Coordinates of C-alpha atoms and ligand atoms in Angstrom, one line a residue:
M994 CA -18.1 22.9 2.7
K995 CA -18.4 20.1 0.2
T996 CA -15.5 19.7 -2.2
N997 CA -16.3 19.7 -5.9
I998 CA -15.6 16.1 -6.9
Q999 CA -15.9 15.0 -10.5
P1000 CA -18.3 12.0 -10.7
A1001 CA -16.8 8.5 -11.2
K1002 CA -18.4 8.1 -14.6
G1003 CA -17.0 5.7 -17.3
K1004 CA -14.4 3.1 -16.9
L1005 CA -11.4 3.2 -14.5
G1006 CA -8.3 1.4 -15.8
I1007 CA -6.1 0.0 -13.0
L1008 CA -2.6 -0.6 -14.5
I1009 CA -0.2 -2.6 -12.4
P1010 CA 3.5 -3.0 -12.9
G1011 CA 4.2 -6.5 -11.5
L1012 CA 1.5 -9.1 -12.2
G1013 CA 2.6 -11.5 -9.5
A1014 CA 0.9 -12.9 -6.4
V1015 CA -0.7 -9.7 -5.0
A1016 CA -1.8 -8.3 -8.4
T1017 CA -3.4 -11.6 -9.6
T1018 CA -5.1 -12.1 -6.3
L1019 CA -6.5 -8.6 -6.6
I1020 CA -7.7 -9.0 -10.2
A1021 CA -9.1 -12.5 -9.7
G1022 CA -10.9 -11.3 -6.5
V1023 CA -12.5 -8.4 -8.3
E1024 CA -13.6 -10.6 -11.1
A1025 CA -15.1 -13.1 -8.6
V1026 CA -16.9 -10.4 -6.8
K1027 CA -18.3 -9.0 -10.0
K1028 CA -19.7 -12.5 -10.8
G1029 CA -21.2 -12.7 -7.4
I1030 CA -19.2 -15.8 -6.3
S1031 CA -17.2 -14.1 -3.6
Q1032 CA -17.1 -11.2 -1.2
P1033 CA -14.5 -8.4 -1.0
I1034 CA -13.6 -9.0 2.6
G1035 CA -10.9 -6.8 4.0
S1036 CA -11.7 -3.9 1.7
L1037 CA -12.8 -0.8 3.6
T1038 CA -14.1 0.8 0.4
Q1039 CA -16.4 -2.2 -0.2
M1040 CA -17.4 -3.5 3.2
G1041 CA -16.6 -0.6 5.6
H1042 CA -19.1 1.9 7.1
I1043 CA -18.5 5.4 8.3
R1044 CA -20.3 7.3 11.1
L1045 CA -21.7 10.7 10.2
G1046 CA -22.9 13.4 12.5
K1047 CA -23.6 12.9 16.2
R1048 CA -24.0 9.4 17.6
T1049 CA -27.7 10.2 18.3
E1050 CA -28.3 10.6 14.5
N1051 CA -27.6 7.0 13.8
R1052 CA -26.1 7.7 10.4
Y1053 CA -23.7 4.9 9.4
P1054 CA -23.6 4.4 5.6
K1055 CA -21.3 2.2 3.7
I1056 CA -18.2 4.2 2.6
K1057 CA -18.9 3.3 -1.1
D1058 CA -22.4 4.7 -0.7
F1059 CA -21.1 7.9 0.9
V1060 CA -18.2 8.9 -1.4
P1061 CA -18.3 8.7 -5.2
L1062 CA -16.0 5.8 -5.9
A1063 CA -15.6 3.8 -9.1
D1064 CA -17.9 0.8 -9.2
L1065 CA -16.2 -2.6 -9.4
N1066 CA -18.1 -3.2 -12.6
D1067 CA -16.4 -0.2 -14.2
I1068 CA -12.8 -1.4 -13.5
V1069 CA -10.5 -2.7 -16.3
F1070 CA -7.2 -4.2 -15.3
G1071 CA -3.9 -4.3 -17.2
G1072 CA -0.2 -4.3 -16.4
W1073 CA 3.4 -5.1 -17.1
D1074 CA 5.7 -8.0 -16.0
V1075 CA 9.1 -9.4 -16.9
Y1076 CA 7.4 -12.8 -17.3
E1077 CA 5.0 -13.4 -20.2
D1078 CA 2.3 -15.4 -18.3
N1079 CA -1.2 -14.1 -18.6
V1080 CA -3.0 -13.3 -15.3
Y1081 CA -4.7 -16.8 -15.2
E1082 CA -1.3 -18.5 -15.6
A1083 CA 0.4 -16.2 -13.1
A1084 CA -2.4 -16.7 -10.6
M1085 CA -2.0 -20.5 -11.0
H1086 CA 1.7 -20.1 -10.5
A1087 CA 1.3 -17.9 -7.4
K1088 CA -0.9 -20.7 -5.8
V1089 CA -2.7 -18.2 -3.6
L1090 CA -6.2 -18.9 -4.9
E1091 CA -7.8 -22.3 -5.4
P1092 CA -7.8 -23.7 -9.0
G1093 CA -11.6 -24.1 -8.7
L1094 CA -12.1 -20.4 -8.1
L1095 CA -9.7 -19.5 -10.9
A1096 CA -11.4 -21.8 -13.3
A1097 CA -14.7 -19.9 -12.8
I1098 CA -13.1 -16.7 -14.0
K1099 CA -10.5 -18.2 -16.4
P1100 CA -11.8 -16.3 -19.5
E1101 CA -11.6 -12.9 -17.8
L1102 CA -8.1 -13.6 -16.4
E1103 CA -6.6 -15.1 -19.6
K1104 CA -7.5 -12.0 -21.5
I1105 CA -5.1 -9.9 -19.4
K1106 CA -1.6 -10.3 -20.9
P1107 CA 1.3 -8.3 -19.4
M1108 CA 2.9 -5.6 -21.5
K1109 CA 6.7 -5.8 -21.7
A1110 CA 8.4 -4.5 -18.5
A1111 CA 10.7 -1.6 -17.9
F1112 CA 13.3 -3.6 -16.0
D1113 CA 16.9 -3.6 -14.9
K1114 CA 18.1 -6.9 -13.4
N1115 CA 20.5 -5.0 -11.1
Y1116 CA 17.4 -4.0 -9.1
A1117 CA 16.1 -7.6 -8.6
K1118 CA 18.9 -10.1 -9.2
N1119 CA 16.8 -13.1 -8.5
L1120 CA 14.4 -12.5 -11.4
D1121 CA 15.3 -13.9 -14.8
G1122 CA 12.3 -13.0 -17.0
S1123 CA 13.0 -11.8 -20.5
H1124 CA 9.6 -10.1 -21.3
V1125 CA 11.3 -6.7 -21.1
K1126 CA 11.6 -3.5 -23.1
Q1127 CA 14.9 -2.5 -24.7
G1128 CA 16.3 1.0 -24.6
T1129 CA 17.7 3.8 -22.5
R1130 CA 15.8 5.1 -19.3
Q1131 CA 14.3 7.9 -21.4
Q1132 CA 13.1 5.4 -24.1
L1133 CA 11.6 3.2 -21.4
A1134 CA 9.7 6.1 -19.9
D1135 CA 8.4 7.1 -23.3
A1136 CA 7.4 3.5 -24.0
V1137 CA 5.5 3.2 -20.7
M1138 CA 3.7 6.5 -21.5
E1139 CA 2.7 5.0 -24.8
D1140 CA 1.5 1.8 -23.1
I1141 CA -0.7 3.8 -20.8
E1142 CA -2.3 5.9 -23.6
N1143 CA -2.8 2.9 -25.8
F1144 CA -4.4 0.9 -23.0
K1145 CA -6.7 3.8 -22.2
A1146 CA -7.8 4.2 -25.8
Q1147 CA -8.2 0.4 -26.5
N1148 CA -10.3 -0.2 -23.4
G1149 CA -12.4 3.0 -23.5
C1150 CA -11.2 4.1 -20.1
D1151 CA -12.1 7.6 -18.7
R1152 CA -9.4 7.5 -16.1
I1153 CA -6.2 5.5 -15.3
V1154 CA -4.4 4.8 -12.0
L1155 CA -1.1 2.9 -11.5
V1156 CA -0.4 0.7 -8.4
W1157 CA 3.1 -0.7 -8.2
C1158 CA 2.9 -4.4 -7.2
G1159 CA 6.3 -5.2 -8.6
S1160 CA 9.1 -7.0 -6.7
T1161 CA 10.9 -5.1 -4.0
E1162 CA 13.9 -3.4 -5.5
I1163 CA 17.4 -3.4 -3.9
Y1164 CA 18.0 -0.8 -1.2
Y1165 CA 18.9 2.6 -2.5
E1166 CA 18.7 6.1 -1.0
A1167 CA 17.8 9.3 -2.8
S1168 CA 20.9 10.9 -4.4
A1169 CA 21.5 14.2 -6.2
I1170 CA 19.7 13.2 -9.3
H1171 CA 16.5 12.6 -7.3
Q1172 CA 16.4 16.0 -5.7
S1173 CA 14.7 18.0 -8.4
L1174 CA 12.7 17.4 -11.5
A1175 CA 15.3 19.1 -13.7
A1176 CA 18.0 16.8 -12.3
F1177 CA 15.8 13.7 -12.7
E1178 CA 15.0 14.5 -16.3
Q1179 CA 18.6 15.2 -17.1
A1180 CA 19.5 11.8 -15.5
L1181 CA 16.8 10.1 -17.6
A1182 CA 18.3 11.6 -20.7
N1183 CA 21.7 10.4 -19.6
D1184 CA 20.4 6.9 -19.0
D1185 CA 21.6 7.1 -15.4
K1186 CA 21.4 3.8 -13.6
L1187 CA 20.4 5.5 -10.3
I1188 CA 16.9 5.8 -11.7
S1189 CA 15.2 2.6 -10.7
P1190 CA 12.6 0.8 -12.9
S1191 CA 9.8 1.6 -10.5
M1192 CA 10.7 5.3 -10.9
I1193 CA 10.4 5.0 -14.6
Y1194 CA 6.8 3.9 -14.3
A1195 CA 6.1 6.5 -11.7
Y1196 CA 7.6 9.3 -13.8
A1197 CA 5.6 8.1 -16.9
A1198 CA 2.3 8.0 -14.9
L1199 CA 2.8 11.4 -13.3
K1200 CA 3.9 13.1 -16.5
L1201 CA 0.4 12.0 -17.9
G1202 CA -1.4 13.2 -14.7
V1203 CA -2.1 9.5 -13.8
P1204 CA -2.2 8.8 -10.0
F1205 CA 0.5 6.5 -8.6
A1206 CA 0.5 4.3 -5.5
N1207 CA 3.5 2.3 -4.4
G1208 CA 2.8 -1.1 -2.7
A1209 CA 6.5 -2.0 -2.3
P1210 CA 9.1 -0.5 0.1
N1211 CA 11.4 1.0 -2.5
L1212 CA 11.5 4.8 -2.7
T1213 CA 9.9 5.2 -6.1
V1214 CA 7.7 8.3 -5.8
D1215 CA 9.1 9.2 -2.4
I1216 CA 11.8 11.5 -3.9
P1217 CA 11.7 15.3 -4.2
A1218 CA 11.8 15.1 -8.1
L1219 CA 8.7 13.1 -8.4
I1220 CA 6.8 14.9 -5.6
E1221 CA 7.6 18.1 -7.6
L1222 CA 6.2 16.4 -10.8
S1223 CA 3.1 15.3 -9.0
K1224 CA 2.4 18.9 -7.9
L1225 CA 3.1 20.2 -11.4
T1226 CA 0.6 17.9 -13.1
N1227 CA -1.9 18.0 -10.2
T1228 CA -1.6 14.3 -9.5
P1229 CA -2.0 12.4 -6.2
I1230 CA 0.7 9.9 -5.1
A1231 CA 0.9 7.5 -2.1
G1232 CA 3.4 5.0 -0.7
K1233 CA 5.1 3.0 0.5
D1234 CA 4.6 -0.8 1.1
F1235 CA 1.3 -2.4 1.7
K1236 CA 0.6 -2.8 5.4
T1237 CA -0.1 -6.6 5.8
G1238 CA 0.8 -9.4 8.1
Q1239 CA 3.3 -8.8 10.9
T1240 CA 3.4 -5.0 10.5
L1241 CA -0.4 -4.8 10.5
M1242 CA -0.3 -6.7 13.9
K1243 CA 2.4 -4.4 15.2
T1244 CA 0.5 -1.2 14.4
I1245 CA -2.6 -2.6 16.0
L1246 CA -0.8 -3.9 19.2
A1247 CA 1.9 -1.3 19.8
P1248 CA -0.6 1.7 20.1
G1249 CA -2.6 -0.4 22.7
L1250 CA 0.5 -1.1 24.8
A1251 CA 1.6 2.5 24.6
A1252 CA -1.9 3.7 25.4
R1253 CA -1.7 1.8 28.7
S1254 CA 1.8 3.1 29.4
L1255 CA 3.2 -0.4 29.5
G1256 CA 7.0 -0.7 28.8
I1257 CA 8.6 -2.7 26.0
S1258 CA 12.2 -3.9 26.2
G1259 CA 12.3 -6.0 23.1
W1260 CA 10.3 -7.0 20.0
F1261 CA 11.7 -9.9 18.0
S1262 CA 9.8 -10.6 14.7
T1263 CA 10.6 -13.4 12.4
N1264 CA 8.9 -14.7 9.2
I1265 CA 9.1 -17.6 6.8
L1266 CA 7.5 -17.3 3.4
G1267 CA 8.0 -19.2 0.1
N1268 CA 6.5 -17.1 -2.7
R1269 CA 8.4 -15.1 -5.3
D1270 CA 8.4 -12.1 -3.0
G1271 CA 10.3 -14.3 -0.5
L1272 CA 12.8 -15.3 -3.1
V1273 CA 13.5 -11.7 -4.1
L1274 CA 13.8 -10.8 -0.4
D1275 CA 16.3 -13.6 0.1
D1276 CA 18.9 -11.3 -1.5
P1277 CA 20.4 -9.1 1.3
D1278 CA 20.2 -5.9 -0.8
N1279 CA 16.4 -6.4 -1.4
F1280 CA 15.8 -7.4 2.2
K1281 CA 17.5 -4.2 3.4
T1282 CA 14.8 -2.2 1.7
K1283 CA 12.1 -4.2 3.4
E1284 CA 13.9 -4.1 6.8
V1285 CA 14.1 -0.3 6.7
S1286 CA 10.4 0.0 5.9
K1287 CA 9.4 -2.4 8.7
L1288 CA 11.8 -1.0 11.4
G1289 CA 10.4 2.6 11.5
V1290 CA 7.0 1.6 12.6
L1291 CA 7.6 1.0 16.4
E1292 CA 9.8 4.0 16.8
D1293 CA 7.2 6.3 15.3
I1294 CA 4.4 4.8 17.5
L1295 CA 6.4 4.6 20.8
R1296 CA 8.5 7.7 20.4
P1297 CA 11.4 6.4 22.6
E1298 CA 13.1 9.8 22.8
D1299 CA 10.0 11.2 24.7
N1300 CA 9.4 8.0 26.7
Q1301 CA 12.8 6.9 27.9
E1302 CA 11.6 5.0 30.9
L1303 CA 9.2 2.9 28.8
Y1304 CA 10.8 2.5 25.4
G1305 CA 14.3 4.0 25.7
E1306 CA 16.0 0.5 25.7
I1307 CA 13.8 -1.3 23.2
F1308 CA 15.6 -3.9 21.0
H1309 CA 13.8 -4.4 17.7
K1310 CA 14.8 -7.1 15.4
I1311 CA 13.2 -8.4 12.2
R1312 CA 14.1 -11.4 10.1
I1313 CA 12.6 -12.8 6.9
N1314 CA 13.5 -16.2 5.7
Y1315 CA 12.7 -17.8 2.3
Y1316 CA 11.1 -21.1 2.9
P1317 CA 9.5 -22.6 -0.3
P1318 CA 7.2 -25.2 1.3
H1319 CA 5.0 -22.4 2.8
G1320 CA 4.4 -20.7 -0.5
D1321 CA 2.3 -17.5 -0.1
N1322 CA 1.1 -18.7 3.4
K1323 CA 3.6 -16.7 5.5
E1324 CA 4.1 -17.7 9.0
S1325 CA 5.3 -15.1 11.5
W1326 CA 6.3 -15.2 15.1
D1327 CA 6.6 -12.3 17.4
N1328 CA 8.1 -12.3 20.9
I1329 CA 7.4 -9.2 22.8
D1330 CA 9.1 -8.5 26.1
I1331 CA 7.0 -6.0 28.0
F1332 CA 7.1 -4.7 31.6
G1333 CA 4.4 -3.3 33.9
W1334 CA 3.8 -1.9 37.4
L1335 CA 7.1 -1.5 39.3
G1336 CA 9.0 -2.9 36.3
Y1337 CA 7.6 -6.5 36.5
K1338 CA 8.3 -8.4 33.3
M1339 CA 5.8 -10.1 31.0
Q1340 CA 5.8 -11.6 27.5
I1341 CA 3.4 -11.7 24.6
K1342 CA 3.8 -14.3 21.8
I1343 CA 2.1 -14.1 18.5
N1344 CA 2.1 -16.8 15.9
F1345 CA 0.3 -15.5 12.8
L1346 CA -0.5 -18.0 10.0
C1347 CA -1.4 -15.4 7.5
R1348 CA -1.9 -15.3 3.7
D1349 CA 0.1 -12.5 2.5
S1350 CA -1.6 -11.7 -0.8
I1351 CA -5.1 -12.3 0.7
L1352 CA -4.3 -9.4 3.1
A1353 CA -2.6 -7.2 0.4
A1354 CA -5.2 -7.5 -2.4
P1355 CA -7.9 -5.5 -0.8
I1356 CA -5.4 -2.8 0.2
A1357 CA -4.3 -2.5 -3.5
L1358 CA -8.0 -2.2 -4.5
D1359 CA -8.7 0.5 -1.9
L1360 CA -5.6 2.5 -2.8
A1361 CA -6.6 2.4 -6.5
L1362 CA -10.1 3.6 -5.7
F1363 CA -9.2 6.2 -3.2
I1364 CA -6.3 7.7 -5.3
D1365 CA -8.7 7.9 -8.2
L1366 CA -11.2 9.8 -5.9
A1367 CA -8.3 12.1 -4.9
K1368 CA -7.6 12.9 -8.5
R1369 CA -11.3 13.7 -9.1
A1370 CA -11.3 15.9 -6.0
E1371 CA -8.3 17.8 -7.4
M1372 CA -6.0 16.7 -4.6
S1373 CA -2.4 16.5 -5.6
G1374 CA 1.0 15.4 -4.2
I1375 CA 1.4 13.1 -1.1
Q1376 CA -1.9 11.7 0.1
E1377 CA -1.0 11.2 3.7
W1378 CA -4.6 10.2 4.6
L1379 CA -3.9 6.9 2.8
S1380 CA -1.2 6.0 5.4
F1381 CA -3.7 3.6 6.9
Y1382 CA -2.8 1.1 4.1
L1383 CA 1.0 1.6 4.2
K1384 CA 3.9 0.3 6.3
S1385 CA 6.1 3.2 5.6
P1386 CA 3.8 6.1 4.9
Q1387 CA 5.1 8.8 2.7
T1388 CA 5.0 12.2 4.3
L1389 CA 6.4 15.6 3.4
P1390 CA 10.2 15.5 3.9
G1391 CA 11.1 16.1 7.5
L1392 CA 7.6 15.3 8.8
R1393 CA 7.3 12.3 11.1
P1394 CA 4.8 9.7 9.8
E1395 CA 1.8 8.5 11.8
N1396 CA 1.9 4.7 12.1
D1397 CA -0.8 4.1 14.7
I1398 CA -3.5 2.4 12.7
F1399 CA -6.3 3.9 14.7
K1400 CA -5.1 7.5 14.2
Q1401 CA -4.6 6.6 10.5
L1402 CA -8.2 5.4 10.2
M1403 CA -9.5 8.5 11.9
K1404 CA -7.5 10.7 9.5
L1405 CA -8.8 8.7 6.5
Q1406 CA -12.4 8.9 7.7
N1407 CA -12.2 12.6 8.5
T1408 CA -10.7 13.3 5.1
L1409 CA -13.8 11.6 3.5
R1410 CA -16.1 13.6 5.8
H1411 CA -14.2 16.8 4.9
L1412 CA -14.5 16.0 1.1
M1413 CA -18.2 15.5 1.4
G1414 CA -19.0 18.5 3.6
E1415 CA -19.8 16.5 6.8
D1416 CA -18.7 17.6 10.3
L1417 CA -15.4 16.1 11.3
I1418 CA -15.7 13.8 14.3
T1419 CA -13.4 14.5 17.2
H1420 CA -15.1 12.0 19.6
L1421 CA -15.4 14.8 22.1
G1422 CA -19.2 14.6 22.2
L1423 CA -19.5 16.8 25.3
D1424 CA -21.9 19.3 23.6
Y1425 CA -24.7 16.9 22.8
Y1426 CA -23.9 14.6 25.8
Q1427 CA -24.7 17.5 28.1
D1428 CA -28.0 18.2 26.1
L1429 CA -29.0 14.5 26.6
V1430 CA -28.2 14.6 30.3
E1431 CA -30.4 17.7 30.7
V1432 CA -33.3 16.0 29.0
L1433 CA -33.2 13.0 31.3
Ligands
NAD209 N1 2.1 -9.8 -0.3 C1 2.1 -8.9 0.6 O1 1.5 -9.1 1.6 C2 2.9 -7.7 0.5 C3 2.9 -6.8 1.5 C4 3.6 -5.6 1.4 C5 4.3 -5.3 0.2 N2 4.3 -6.3 -0.8 C6 5.1 -5.9 -1.9 O2 4.3 -6.0 -3.1 C7 5.1 -6.4 -4.1 C8 4.5 -7.6 -4.8 O3 4.4 -8.7 -4.0 P1 4.1 -10.1 -4.6 O4 3.9 -11.1 -3.4 O5 3.0 -10.0 -5.6 O6 5.4 -10.5 -5.4 P2 5.6 -11.4 -6.7 O7 7.0 -11.7 -6.7 O8 4.6 -12.5 -6.7 O9 5.2 -10.4 -7.8 C9 6.0 -9.3 -8.2 C10 6.0 -9.3 -9.8 O10 6.7 -8.1 -10.2 C11 7.4 -8.5 -11.4 N3 8.4 -7.4 -11.6 C12 9.5 -7.1 -11.0 N4 10.1 -6.0 -11.5 C13 9.3 -5.6 -12.4 C14 9.4 -4.5 -13.3 N5 10.4 -3.6 -13.3 N6 8.3 -4.3 -14.2 C15 7.3 -5.1 -14.2 N7 7.2 -6.2 -13.4 C16 8.2 -6.4 -12.5 C17 8.0 -9.8 -11.1 O11 8.3 -10.5 -12.3 C18 6.8 -10.5 -10.3 O12 5.9 -11.2 -11.2 C19 6.5 -6.7 -3.5 O13 7.3 -5.6 -3.7 C20 6.2 -6.9 -2.1 O14 7.3 -6.7 -1.3 C21 3.6 -7.4 -0.7

């Protein structure tokens, strides 16, 4: 049965806390695509197709022609940052995109000036920006809500979504004040420092029924209090951590090795990067947040507890080093020690010269478009079908995440089919295969 989905009419405001490398690459990219000078490569919503019905039907539309997504021409961007640079200046500073491309869209980018950030330096010690709001946690949340409503009115938006592209915050775990909405609101009123800046944005968005996606590994909406609020205001949420670079490779490769029942005794991953993200991650407390997000992936895919002989002894190590000369062009090396028939050892080496924000920008776009779709389809709470885009997918507490990218894609596609009243695809195909055989 087809779900009743509100049409994507009018403008969609995408508001981004953190107008750094990823956000400016996203915004510049969308503006360049709108002007017809570039292609949205890497974006499933813009370039991807989806099979519908039996293989014999040959129905394979583009996803954006199948589900009612906001059109890129109807998107308006805005955001917050602790630095005052407009999006053109920030994009020049990030050095991801060529100055020539940025010059072609300079007027559009210059117009976007960050609003003052809700910030606490204790959560990102390596940042020294002063474009910040003053006040208690409660006052900051109220001010962010006001920003959202003002932006919506000033830009004539029908709908708003928030995508956190701010720096990775220091490592923290959920504590008592994060366990219920009542406790969280009390802590806001008490100006409790255990509420991180990203949680302030998330709270403000959810309170207004504005969907929120988290591109960083910090907990943010992944706490019972904000899950409760998302259900209360019928708002979809998704997180955590854009799945780019090395982890993308891991979630492509590990399911393949596991599918062939090949053993893995070690997986050593190291990275060098020189952007501001790298600078923030140079602080051990911020790196810990990233490390935890990256480490879970292999365990979830390989399930060592059920596959002792193959993965019981796996040694998984991840390093990230700040190396300014590389800028946003992250380089990663993976050494994978595997073993096959009769325990014979083999090795795989990967050297990925990737561009971090080039991989992250289309993910941020797709998350914004899909979470807006989810809202219009009256889906609320954790949107696990968006795990495809995330390194550390948010699931219901106690539920093991699915990290295998192929299963994640199947789940995403089946969710779209389900929403549009199409048959789910199980890849069984026996029914019609038999019919075809009998005809021959
Ligand atoms: N680039 C990737 O491939 C990738 C992949 C996965 C996750 N991420 C995550 O996405 C986030 C953004 O990455 P980036 O490369 O754009 O980093 P960046 O350092 O270029 O940009 C982050 C921006 O957030 C701002 N900021 C920090 N705290 C803020 C606050 N409280 N309010 C408003 N602004 C704030 C910073 O000033 C900075 O301009 C990081 O958390 C990163 O870990 C990036």
